Amino acid sequence: MPDSTQKFAMIEFFQRRLKFSGFEKNKGPEKPSRGIYWVVGIWIFLALFADLLSNELPLSCTLDGKRYFPALEESWSKLTGQSSPRIKYLSQSGKMDNKWMPLIPYSPGTIDRANAGFVGPFSPQHIDGWRYRHWLGTDGLGRDVLAGLVHGSRIAIIIGLLSVLLAMIMGVIPGAIAGYFGDKGWRVNLPSGLIGLAVGALLIWVIAVAISSAGSRGNLLLLTPLIILTGWLLHYLRVALSQKYPNSFLKRSMSVPLDIILLRIIEVFRSLPALFILLALLAIVREAGILQMALILALIMWPSFARYTRAEFIALREQEFVAAAKLLRKSHFNIIFREILPNAVPPIAVVSAFGLSSAILAESTLSFLGIGLSADTVSWGSMLNEARKYFGAWWLAIFPGLAIFVVVFTMNSLGDFLSRKYSSS
């Protein structure tokens, strides 16, 4: 029989063997790979400077003795919502002198009729010089594929970030409240609760109208503060009347099972196929713009944010710093959003990374099927849709498909890295 010293030596020996044989828990890299930095950096750079990299308008030109910057003006007009100066400058292109053209002298919607009909990258092209060559070919209308890839990166990042932001707002707040209060921790005044339900129903109806019709965005901005203000006025009216009549119905309260309500809503959304929900929502949309598409994708993704936030809040609400905050008489709002939520950021960041890739893939799928963004918006998915019209146009399938693959793979790798880092810590 070995003594205790020998036993400890044997245990240490086997622990070392397990460590070097790879059975020890993988802590993952401390930093993401350089490839993730490069892909994300190039993607953001293309999205920010798409109008300066790919445009049929010159970067700089002289017109009537004055210096103008047409491409920069167009980019600024998109940012501020002003009318585009494109028609003004294109009508005077013959009078321009000292033109400095972008790296790609084509816009995504520029139609080169001389090279229409799916001209490949290595096929003979009818151009004035190598400067105007379509390096990645053209589609059936003669639009430059490289210009579409550059501007498609902007569409992808806008829809991805906007849909993730909306899904985060829609999911994190309910998940945090449900995880903190549980089923019996939140008591609400019954009349005020009915007022809140009415206000929430009206807001949902207004948002649904905005999704179904692009022309109702102005009504959304006007009606939303009016509905919220009406709800606050009714609430303060209820408070004033309850002070005057303390034994009336206005003072009744009840506990709301927030946790189980949220779980049932999440189960309903998760039980329905995502593609079915997308098709049902797109059926009521008259014109799918970027905002409508982001809202529709957010309605698909918010349950993931709510589920992970709820689970994290359930684990954190019993911690000592939460008990200390309650002893200091801090409000529930302060505890939820200033004490617990900053500690719940890691899982939310993981879901955001995976959600960004899912949003880009979903938009590309819908555009590939021809039911995504409007026809005049060039995206990676719409370019893949063009490849279906002529199977010999391999460049329309390979280059946009490669862009989608690289971005989705990179964001999934980033999400996997954040998940490993969060698990190891």
CSV table of C-alpha atoms in Angstrom, one decimal, residues 58 146 230 285 296 355 417 422:
chain,number,residue,atom,x,y,z
A,58,PRO,CA,-15.3,62.6,-59.9
A,146,LEU,CA,-16.9,45.4,-58.1
A,230,THR,CA,-51.0,60.6,-23.1
A,285,VAL,CA,-44.6,45.4,-46.5
A,296,ILE,CA,-38.3,42.6,-39.4
A,355,GLY,CA,-26.8,38.1,-34.4
A,417,PHE,CA,-13.8,33.9,-29.3
A,422,TYR,CA,-16.4,34.8,-21.3
